[in-house]
Short mmCIF file of C-alpha atoms in Angstrom, two decimals:
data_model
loop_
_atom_site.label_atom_id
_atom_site.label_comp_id
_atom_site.label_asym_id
_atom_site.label_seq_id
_atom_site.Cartn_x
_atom_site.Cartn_y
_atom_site.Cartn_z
CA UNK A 972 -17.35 72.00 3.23
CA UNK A 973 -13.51 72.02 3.04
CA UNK A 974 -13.59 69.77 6.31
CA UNK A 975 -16.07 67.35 4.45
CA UNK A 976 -13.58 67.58 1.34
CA UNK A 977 -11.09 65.85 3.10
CA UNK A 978 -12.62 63.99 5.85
CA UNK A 979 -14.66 61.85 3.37
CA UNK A 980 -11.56 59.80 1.69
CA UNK A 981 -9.49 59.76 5.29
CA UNK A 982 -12.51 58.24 6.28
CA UNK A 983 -12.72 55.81 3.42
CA UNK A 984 -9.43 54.82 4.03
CA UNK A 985 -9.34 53.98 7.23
CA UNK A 986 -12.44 51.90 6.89
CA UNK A 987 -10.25 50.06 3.92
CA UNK A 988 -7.67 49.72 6.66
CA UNK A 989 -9.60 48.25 8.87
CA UNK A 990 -11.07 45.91 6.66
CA UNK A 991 -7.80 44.95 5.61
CA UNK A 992 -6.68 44.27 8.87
CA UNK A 993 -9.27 42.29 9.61
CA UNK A 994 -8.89 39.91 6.52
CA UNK A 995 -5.07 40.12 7.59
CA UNK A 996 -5.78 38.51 10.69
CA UNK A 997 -8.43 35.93 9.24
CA UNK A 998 -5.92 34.89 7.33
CA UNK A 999 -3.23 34.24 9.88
CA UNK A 1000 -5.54 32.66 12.45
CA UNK A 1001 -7.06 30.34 9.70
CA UNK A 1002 -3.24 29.59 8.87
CA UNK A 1003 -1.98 29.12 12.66
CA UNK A 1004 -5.67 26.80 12.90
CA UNK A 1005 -5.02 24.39 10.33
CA UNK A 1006 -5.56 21.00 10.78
CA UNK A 1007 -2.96 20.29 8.94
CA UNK A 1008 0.75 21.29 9.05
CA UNK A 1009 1.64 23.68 7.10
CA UNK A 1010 4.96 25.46 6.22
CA UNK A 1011 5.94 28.33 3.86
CA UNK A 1012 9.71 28.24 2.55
CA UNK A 1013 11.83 30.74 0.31
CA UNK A 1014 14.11 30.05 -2.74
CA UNK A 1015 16.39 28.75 -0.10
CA UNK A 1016 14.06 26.36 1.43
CA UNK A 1017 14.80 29.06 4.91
CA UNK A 1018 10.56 28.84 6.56
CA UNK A 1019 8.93 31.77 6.48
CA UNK A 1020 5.95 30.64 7.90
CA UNK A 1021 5.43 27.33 10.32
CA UNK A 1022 1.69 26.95 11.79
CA UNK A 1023 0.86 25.27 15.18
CA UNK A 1024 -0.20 22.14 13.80
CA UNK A 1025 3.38 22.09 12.41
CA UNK A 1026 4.73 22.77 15.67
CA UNK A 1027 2.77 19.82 17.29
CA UNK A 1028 3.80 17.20 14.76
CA UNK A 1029 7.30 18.61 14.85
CA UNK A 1030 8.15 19.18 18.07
CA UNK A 1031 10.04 22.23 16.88
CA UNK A 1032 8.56 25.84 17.79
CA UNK A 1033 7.54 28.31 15.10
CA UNK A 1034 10.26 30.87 16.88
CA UNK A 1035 12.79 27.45 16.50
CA UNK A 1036 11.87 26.87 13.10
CA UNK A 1037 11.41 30.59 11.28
CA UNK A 1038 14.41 31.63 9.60
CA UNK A 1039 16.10 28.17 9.57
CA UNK A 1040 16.63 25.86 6.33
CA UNK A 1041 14.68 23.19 6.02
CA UNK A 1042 18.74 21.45 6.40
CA UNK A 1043 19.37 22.40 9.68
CA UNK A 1044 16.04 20.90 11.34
CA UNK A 1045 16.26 18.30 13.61
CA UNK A 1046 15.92 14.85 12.49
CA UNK A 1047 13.74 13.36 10.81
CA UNK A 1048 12.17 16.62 8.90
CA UNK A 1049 15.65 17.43 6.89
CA UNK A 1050 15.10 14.06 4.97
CA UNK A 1051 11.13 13.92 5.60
CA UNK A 1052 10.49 17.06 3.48
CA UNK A 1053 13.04 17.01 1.12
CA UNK A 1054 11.35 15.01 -1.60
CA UNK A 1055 8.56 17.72 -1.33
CA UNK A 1056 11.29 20.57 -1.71
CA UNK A 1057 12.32 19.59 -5.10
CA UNK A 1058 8.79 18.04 -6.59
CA UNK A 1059 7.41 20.10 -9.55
CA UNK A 1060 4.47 18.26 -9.67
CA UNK A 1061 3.22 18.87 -6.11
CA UNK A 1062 2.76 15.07 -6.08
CA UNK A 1063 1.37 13.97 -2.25
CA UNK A 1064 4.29 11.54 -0.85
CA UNK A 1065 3.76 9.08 1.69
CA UNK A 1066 6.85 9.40 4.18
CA UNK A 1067 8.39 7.67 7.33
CA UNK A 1068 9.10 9.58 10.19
CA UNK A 1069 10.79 6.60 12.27
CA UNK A 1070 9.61 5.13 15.49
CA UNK A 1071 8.39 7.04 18.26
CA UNK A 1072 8.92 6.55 22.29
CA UNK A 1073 6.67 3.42 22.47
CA UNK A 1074 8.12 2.17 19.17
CA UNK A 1075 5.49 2.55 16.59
CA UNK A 1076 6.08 4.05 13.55
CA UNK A 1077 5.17 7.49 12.95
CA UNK A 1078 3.53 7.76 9.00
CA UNK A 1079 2.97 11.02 7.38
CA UNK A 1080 1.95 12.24 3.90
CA UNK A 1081 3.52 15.49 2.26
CA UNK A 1082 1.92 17.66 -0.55
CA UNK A 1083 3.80 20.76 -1.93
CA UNK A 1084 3.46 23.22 -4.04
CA UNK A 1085 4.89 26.74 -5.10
CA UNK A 1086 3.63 29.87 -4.64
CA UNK A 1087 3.00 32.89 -7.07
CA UNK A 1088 4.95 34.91 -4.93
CA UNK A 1089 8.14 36.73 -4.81
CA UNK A 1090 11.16 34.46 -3.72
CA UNK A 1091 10.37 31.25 -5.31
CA UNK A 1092 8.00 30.80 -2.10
CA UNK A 1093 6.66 27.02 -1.73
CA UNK A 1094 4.26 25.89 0.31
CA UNK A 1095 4.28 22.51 2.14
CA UNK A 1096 1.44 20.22 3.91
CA UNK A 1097 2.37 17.63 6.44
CA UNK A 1098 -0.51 15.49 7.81
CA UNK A 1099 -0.31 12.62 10.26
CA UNK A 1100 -1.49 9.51 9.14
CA UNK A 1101 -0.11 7.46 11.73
CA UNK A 1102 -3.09 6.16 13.09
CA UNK A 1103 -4.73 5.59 9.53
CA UNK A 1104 -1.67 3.29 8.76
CA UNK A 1105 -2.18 1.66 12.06
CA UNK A 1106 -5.77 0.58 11.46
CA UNK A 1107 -4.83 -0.31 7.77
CA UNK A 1108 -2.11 -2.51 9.55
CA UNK A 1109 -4.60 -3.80 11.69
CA UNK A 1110 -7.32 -5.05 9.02
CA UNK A 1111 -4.82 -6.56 6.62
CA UNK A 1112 -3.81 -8.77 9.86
CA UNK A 1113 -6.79 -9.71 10.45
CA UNK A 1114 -8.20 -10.53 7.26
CA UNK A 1115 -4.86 -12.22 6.60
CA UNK A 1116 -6.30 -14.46 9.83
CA UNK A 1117 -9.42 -14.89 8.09
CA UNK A 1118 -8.06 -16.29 5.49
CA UNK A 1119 -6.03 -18.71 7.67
CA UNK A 1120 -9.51 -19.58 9.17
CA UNK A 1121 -10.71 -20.74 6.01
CA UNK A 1122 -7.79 -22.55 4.93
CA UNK A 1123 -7.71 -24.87 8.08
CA UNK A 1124 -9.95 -27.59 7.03
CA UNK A 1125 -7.59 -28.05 3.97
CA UNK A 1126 -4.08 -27.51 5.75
CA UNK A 1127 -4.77 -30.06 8.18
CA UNK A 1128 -5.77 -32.25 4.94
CA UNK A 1129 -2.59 -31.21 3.21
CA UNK A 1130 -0.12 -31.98 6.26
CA UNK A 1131 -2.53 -35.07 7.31
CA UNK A 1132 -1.69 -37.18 4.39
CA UNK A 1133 1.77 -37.01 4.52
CA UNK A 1134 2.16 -37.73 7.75
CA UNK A 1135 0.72 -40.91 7.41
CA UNK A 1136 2.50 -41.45 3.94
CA UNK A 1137 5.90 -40.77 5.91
CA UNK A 1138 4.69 -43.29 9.01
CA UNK A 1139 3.73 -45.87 6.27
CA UNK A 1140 7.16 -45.60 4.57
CA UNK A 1141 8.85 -45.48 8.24
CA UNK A 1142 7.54 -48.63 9.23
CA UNK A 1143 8.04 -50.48 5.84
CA UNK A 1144 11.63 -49.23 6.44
CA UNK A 1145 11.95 -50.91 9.68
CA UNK A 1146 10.87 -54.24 8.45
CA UNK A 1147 13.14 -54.25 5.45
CA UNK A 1148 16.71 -54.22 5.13
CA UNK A 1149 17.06 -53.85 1.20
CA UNK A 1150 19.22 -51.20 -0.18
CA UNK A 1151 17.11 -50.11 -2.79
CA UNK A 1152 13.78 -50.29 -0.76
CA UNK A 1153 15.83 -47.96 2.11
CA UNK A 1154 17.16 -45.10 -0.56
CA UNK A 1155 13.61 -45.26 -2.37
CA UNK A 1156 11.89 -45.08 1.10
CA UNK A 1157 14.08 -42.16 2.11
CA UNK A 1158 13.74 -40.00 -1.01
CA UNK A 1159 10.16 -40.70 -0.36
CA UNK A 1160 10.75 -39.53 2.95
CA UNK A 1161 12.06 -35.97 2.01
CA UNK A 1162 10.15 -35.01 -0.93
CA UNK A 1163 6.86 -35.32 1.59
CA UNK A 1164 8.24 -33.53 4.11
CA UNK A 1165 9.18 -31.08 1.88
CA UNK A 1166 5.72 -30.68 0.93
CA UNK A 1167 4.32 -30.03 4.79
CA UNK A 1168 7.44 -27.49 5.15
CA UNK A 1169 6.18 -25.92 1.83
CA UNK A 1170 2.73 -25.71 3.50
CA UNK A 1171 3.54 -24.47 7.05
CA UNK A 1172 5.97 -21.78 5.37
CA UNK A 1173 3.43 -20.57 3.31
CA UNK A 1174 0.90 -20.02 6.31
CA UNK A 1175 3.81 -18.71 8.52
CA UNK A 1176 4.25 -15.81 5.71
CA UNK A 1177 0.93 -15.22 5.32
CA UNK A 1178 -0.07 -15.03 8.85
CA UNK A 1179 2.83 -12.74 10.19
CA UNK A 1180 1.71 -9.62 11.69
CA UNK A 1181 3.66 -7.49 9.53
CA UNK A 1182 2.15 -5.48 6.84
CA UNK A 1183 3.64 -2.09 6.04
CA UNK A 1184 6.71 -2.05 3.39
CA UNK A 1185 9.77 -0.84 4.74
CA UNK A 1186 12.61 -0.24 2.27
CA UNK A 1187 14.96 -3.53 3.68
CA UNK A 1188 11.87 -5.24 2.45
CA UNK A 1189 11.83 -4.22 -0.96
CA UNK A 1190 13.54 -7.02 -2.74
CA UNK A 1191 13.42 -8.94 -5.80
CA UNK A 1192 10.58 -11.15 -5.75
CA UNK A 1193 10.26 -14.47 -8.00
CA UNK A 1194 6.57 -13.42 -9.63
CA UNK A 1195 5.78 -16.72 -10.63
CA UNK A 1196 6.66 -18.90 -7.44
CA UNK A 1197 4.38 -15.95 -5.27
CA UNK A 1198 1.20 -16.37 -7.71
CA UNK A 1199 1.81 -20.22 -7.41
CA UNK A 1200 1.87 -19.87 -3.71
CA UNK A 1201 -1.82 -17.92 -3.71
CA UNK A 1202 -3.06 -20.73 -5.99
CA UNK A 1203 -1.71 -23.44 -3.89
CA UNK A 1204 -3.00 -21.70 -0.34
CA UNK A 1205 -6.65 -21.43 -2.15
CA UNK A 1206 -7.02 -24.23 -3.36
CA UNK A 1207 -6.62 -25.31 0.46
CA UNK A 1208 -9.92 -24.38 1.16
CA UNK A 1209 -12.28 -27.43 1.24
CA UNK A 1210 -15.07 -25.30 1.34
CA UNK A 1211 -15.02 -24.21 -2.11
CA UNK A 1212 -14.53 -26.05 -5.31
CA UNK A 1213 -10.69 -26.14 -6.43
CA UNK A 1214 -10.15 -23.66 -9.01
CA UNK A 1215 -7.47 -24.08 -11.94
CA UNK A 1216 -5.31 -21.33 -12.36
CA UNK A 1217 -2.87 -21.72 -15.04
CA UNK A 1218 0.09 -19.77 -14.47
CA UNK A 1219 1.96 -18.64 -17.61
CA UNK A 1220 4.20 -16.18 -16.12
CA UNK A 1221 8.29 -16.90 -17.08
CA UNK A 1222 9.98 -18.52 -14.47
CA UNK A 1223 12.95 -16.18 -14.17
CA UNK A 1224 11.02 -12.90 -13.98
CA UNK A 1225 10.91 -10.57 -10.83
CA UNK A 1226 9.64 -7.59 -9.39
CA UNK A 1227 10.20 -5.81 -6.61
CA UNK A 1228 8.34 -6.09 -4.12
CA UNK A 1229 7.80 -7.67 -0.36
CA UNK A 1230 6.85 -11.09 -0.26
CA UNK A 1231 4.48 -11.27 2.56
CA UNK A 1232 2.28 -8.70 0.64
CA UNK A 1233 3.13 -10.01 -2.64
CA UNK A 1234 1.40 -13.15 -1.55
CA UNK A 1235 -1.71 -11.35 -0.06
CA UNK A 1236 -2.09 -9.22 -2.83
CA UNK A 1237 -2.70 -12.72 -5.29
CA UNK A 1238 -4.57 -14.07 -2.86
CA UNK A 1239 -7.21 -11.24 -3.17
CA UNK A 1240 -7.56 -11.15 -6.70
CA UNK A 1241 -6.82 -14.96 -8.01
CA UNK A 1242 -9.67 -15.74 -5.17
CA UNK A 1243 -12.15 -13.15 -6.69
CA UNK A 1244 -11.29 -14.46 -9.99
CA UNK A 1245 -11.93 -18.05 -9.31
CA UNK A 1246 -15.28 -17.38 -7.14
CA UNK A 1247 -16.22 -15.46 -10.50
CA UNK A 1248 -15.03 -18.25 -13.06
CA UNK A 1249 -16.93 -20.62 -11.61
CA UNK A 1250 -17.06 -23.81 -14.05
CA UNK A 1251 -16.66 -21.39 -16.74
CA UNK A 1252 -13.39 -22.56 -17.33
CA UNK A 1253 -9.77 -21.31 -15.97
CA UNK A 1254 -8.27 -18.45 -14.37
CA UNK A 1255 -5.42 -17.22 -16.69
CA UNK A 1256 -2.10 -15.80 -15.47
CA UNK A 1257 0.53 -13.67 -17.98
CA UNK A 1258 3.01 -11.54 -17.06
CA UNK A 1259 5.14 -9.01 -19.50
CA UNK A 1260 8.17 -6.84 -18.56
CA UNK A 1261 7.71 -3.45 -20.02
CA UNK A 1262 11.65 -1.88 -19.04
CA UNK A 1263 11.56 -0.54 -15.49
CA UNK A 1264 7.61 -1.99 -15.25
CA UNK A 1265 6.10 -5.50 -15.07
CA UNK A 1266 2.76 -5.95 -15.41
CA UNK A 1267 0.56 -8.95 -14.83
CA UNK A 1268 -2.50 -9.74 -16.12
CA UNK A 1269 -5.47 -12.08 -14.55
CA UNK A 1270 -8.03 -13.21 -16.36
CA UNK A 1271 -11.13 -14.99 -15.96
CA UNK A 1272 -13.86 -16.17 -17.97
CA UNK A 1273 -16.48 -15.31 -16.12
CA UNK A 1274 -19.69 -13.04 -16.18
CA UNK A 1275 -19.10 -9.57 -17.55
CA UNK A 1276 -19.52 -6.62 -14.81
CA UNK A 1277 -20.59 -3.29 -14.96
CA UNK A 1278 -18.53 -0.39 -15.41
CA UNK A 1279 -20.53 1.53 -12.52
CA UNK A 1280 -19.47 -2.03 -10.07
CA UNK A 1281 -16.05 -1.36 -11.30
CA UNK A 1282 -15.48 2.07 -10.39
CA UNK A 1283 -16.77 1.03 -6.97
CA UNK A 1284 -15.11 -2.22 -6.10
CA UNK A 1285 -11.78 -0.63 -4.73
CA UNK A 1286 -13.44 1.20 -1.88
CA UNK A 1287 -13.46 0.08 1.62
CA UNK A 1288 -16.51 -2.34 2.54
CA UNK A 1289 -17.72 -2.38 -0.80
CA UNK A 1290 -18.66 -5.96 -2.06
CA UNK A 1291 -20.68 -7.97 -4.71
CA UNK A 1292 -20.32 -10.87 -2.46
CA UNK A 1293 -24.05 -12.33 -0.40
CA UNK A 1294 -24.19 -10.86 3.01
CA UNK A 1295 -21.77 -12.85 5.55
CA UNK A 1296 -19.38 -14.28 2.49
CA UNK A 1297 -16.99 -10.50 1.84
CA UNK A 1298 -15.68 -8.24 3.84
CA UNK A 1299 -15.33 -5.64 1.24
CA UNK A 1300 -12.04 -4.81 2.33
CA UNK A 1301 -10.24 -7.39 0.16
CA UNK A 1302 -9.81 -5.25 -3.20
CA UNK A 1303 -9.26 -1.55 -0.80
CA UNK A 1304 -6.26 -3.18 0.63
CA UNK A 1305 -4.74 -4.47 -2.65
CA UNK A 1306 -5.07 -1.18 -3.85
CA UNK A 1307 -3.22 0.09 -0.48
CA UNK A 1308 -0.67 -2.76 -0.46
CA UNK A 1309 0.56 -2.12 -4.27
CA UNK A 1310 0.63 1.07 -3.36
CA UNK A 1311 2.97 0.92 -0.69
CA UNK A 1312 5.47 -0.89 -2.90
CA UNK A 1313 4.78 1.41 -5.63
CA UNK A 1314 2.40 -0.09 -7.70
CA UNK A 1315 -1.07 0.19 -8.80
CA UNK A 1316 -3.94 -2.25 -9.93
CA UNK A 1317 -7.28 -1.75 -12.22
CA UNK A 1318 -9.88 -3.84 -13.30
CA UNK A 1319 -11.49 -3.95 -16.96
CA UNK A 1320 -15.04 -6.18 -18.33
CA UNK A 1321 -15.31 -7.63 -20.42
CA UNK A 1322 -11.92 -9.22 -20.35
CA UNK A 1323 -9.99 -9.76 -24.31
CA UNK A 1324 -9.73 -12.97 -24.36
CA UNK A 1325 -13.23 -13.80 -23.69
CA UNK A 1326 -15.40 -11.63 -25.64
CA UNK A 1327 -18.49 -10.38 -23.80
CA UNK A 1328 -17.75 -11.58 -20.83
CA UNK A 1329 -14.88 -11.53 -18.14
CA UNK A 1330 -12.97 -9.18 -15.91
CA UNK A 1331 -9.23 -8.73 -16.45
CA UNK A 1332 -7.22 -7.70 -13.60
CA UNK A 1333 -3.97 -5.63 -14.62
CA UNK A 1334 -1.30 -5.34 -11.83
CA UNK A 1335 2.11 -3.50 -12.41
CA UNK A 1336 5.33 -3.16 -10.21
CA UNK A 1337 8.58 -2.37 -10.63
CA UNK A 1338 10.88 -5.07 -12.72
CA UNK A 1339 13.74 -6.48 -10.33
CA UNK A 1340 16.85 -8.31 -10.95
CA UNK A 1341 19.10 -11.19 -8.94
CA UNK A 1342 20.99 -9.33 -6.26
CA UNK A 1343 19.67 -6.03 -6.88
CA UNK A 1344 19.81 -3.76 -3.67
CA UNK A 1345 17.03 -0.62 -3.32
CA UNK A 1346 18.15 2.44 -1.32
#
């Protein structure tokens, strides 16, 4: 009986032992398995912890990286996780990791958080994206080629008629030797070929292969000359009936912003607002600057849509549009590109200013001024 006395609870805790062990090394093998990198730091942002997937996106060993600061890592993963050292929020970050042997451009995102453990412990996730932003790069090209596609008809229209214009002039030039006919003629001259370089720069823009932002590309951007630019390209298309878009956005404001996407991103949305507005009158274009925030506002007039069509039309391949006439991938990669450049979109029906009817697009990026430089 005495044996029993004390064999009973040595044998209860060794089964707890066991158990424990077990879960212990669960735990570690689920951590070392992660799809995901994963990282564990102290107050002193020295790793505790570093998993294999860590290792593989890193390069750097676990034995390499335990017991280091985050500091003394090899480039680029000093600068790459030090926005996700000193978050409070835990806010998931979208990071550049540079080029890699074959010259693409390594993308990552990077979600932290702290632990409620002893040392100010914070954990950090690190997942490669690289081949997401690659695809992403990929469809905005080629819906940026689309849209080239479509224009065609209406550029060779556009650049057509000046061409002749200027041959007509050129000829009446030759045949005349009066002053004021030759300075008239010449003006003449320039302003249309001013209007086929306005043309061809616009579809050199839109067409190059570009499409992520990198920081030299975040400049100031004159709003209202980039939503004139969509308007212009659209209303290119021969297929479709021109649309007015009147643009009451001040001359002299900018945001920051690239260009190239700038332009794509008014594309999208004044061409969803005209194919909506129909005859139903025009597409209306404001702008206010709210301090470090600018925020433009689309309207149209046409039919109302549902909230459920709403909270739908931002994902990829989703579309209102007849079968054949949308890719779906329009509004998903406005969302993506405002992203990038730190921005956001969102759609509300029925629009204000026409009650019971309408959708009113609301963009916002970051206000900009002449000569301003972004690190």
């Amino acid at each position: 009986m005495d044996f029993l006395y004390f064999a009973i609870p040595a044998l209860a805790l060794l089964i707890t032992l066991v158990l424990l062990y077990r879960q212990r090394r669960e735990y570690q093998q689920t951590f070392e398995e992660l799809p995901t990198g994963l990282c564990v730091v102290n107050g002193d942002n020295r790793v505790l912890r570093w998993n294999r997937q860590m290792s593989s996106l890193s390069g750097i060993s676990a034995e390499e990286a335990i017991g280091e600061k985050i500091a003394s890592l090899p480039d680029p993963w000093p600068e790459g996780l030090s926005a996700a050292l000193v978050d409070p929020e835990g806010t998931v970050i979208k990071q550049s990791l540079g080029y890699d042997d074959n010259g693409g451009e390594r993308w990552v995102i990077v979600h932290s958080s702290a632990l409620q453990l002893p040392g100010r412990r914070r954990q950090i996730l690190v997942e490669n994206i690289t081949d997401y932003q690659r695809l992403q790069d990929e469809l905005l090209h080629n819906e940026r080629l689309a849209s080239i596609g479509r224009l065609a008809a209406g550029v060779a229209h556009e650049i057509g008629n000046p061409v002749t214009g200027i041959a007509c002039i050129a000829q009446n030039l030759a045949d005349s030797a009066d002053a004021v006919e030759l300075e008239t003629g010449t003006l003449e001259i320039l302003k249309q070929t001013d209007r086929i370089s306005r043309t061809v720069n616009a579809l050199m823009q839109l067409s190059h292969p570009g499409s992520g932002v990198r920081e030299a590309d975040s400049v100031p951007c004159n709003l209202a000359d980039c939503i004139d630019e969509a308007a212009h390209l659209l209303n290119l298309d021969m297929d479709v009936p021109r649309g007015e878009f009147i643009n009451n956005t001040d001359r002299e404001l900018l945001v920051r912003g690239d260009s190239q996407l700038l332009l794509q991103v008014f594309l999208n949305l004044l061409d969803n607002a005209r194919s909506a507005a129909t005859d139903e009158g025009p597409v209306l274009i404001e702008a206010r600057q709210d301090g470090d925030t600018t925020t433009i506002i689309i309207d149209n007039p046409g039919p109302a849509i549902a909230a459920e069509v709403i909270s739908q039309v931002f994902e990829p391949f989703y579309t209102t549009k007849d079968v054949g006439e949308g890719t779906g991938l329009g509004l998903a990669l406005v969302r993506r590109m405002l992203e990038d450049m730190g921005g956001s979109v969102s759609l509300a029906s029925p629009s204000p200013v026409t009650p019971g009817r309408g959708v009113r697009a609301r963009v916002v990026l970051f206000s900009a001024e002449y000569n301003q430089a972004f690190a």
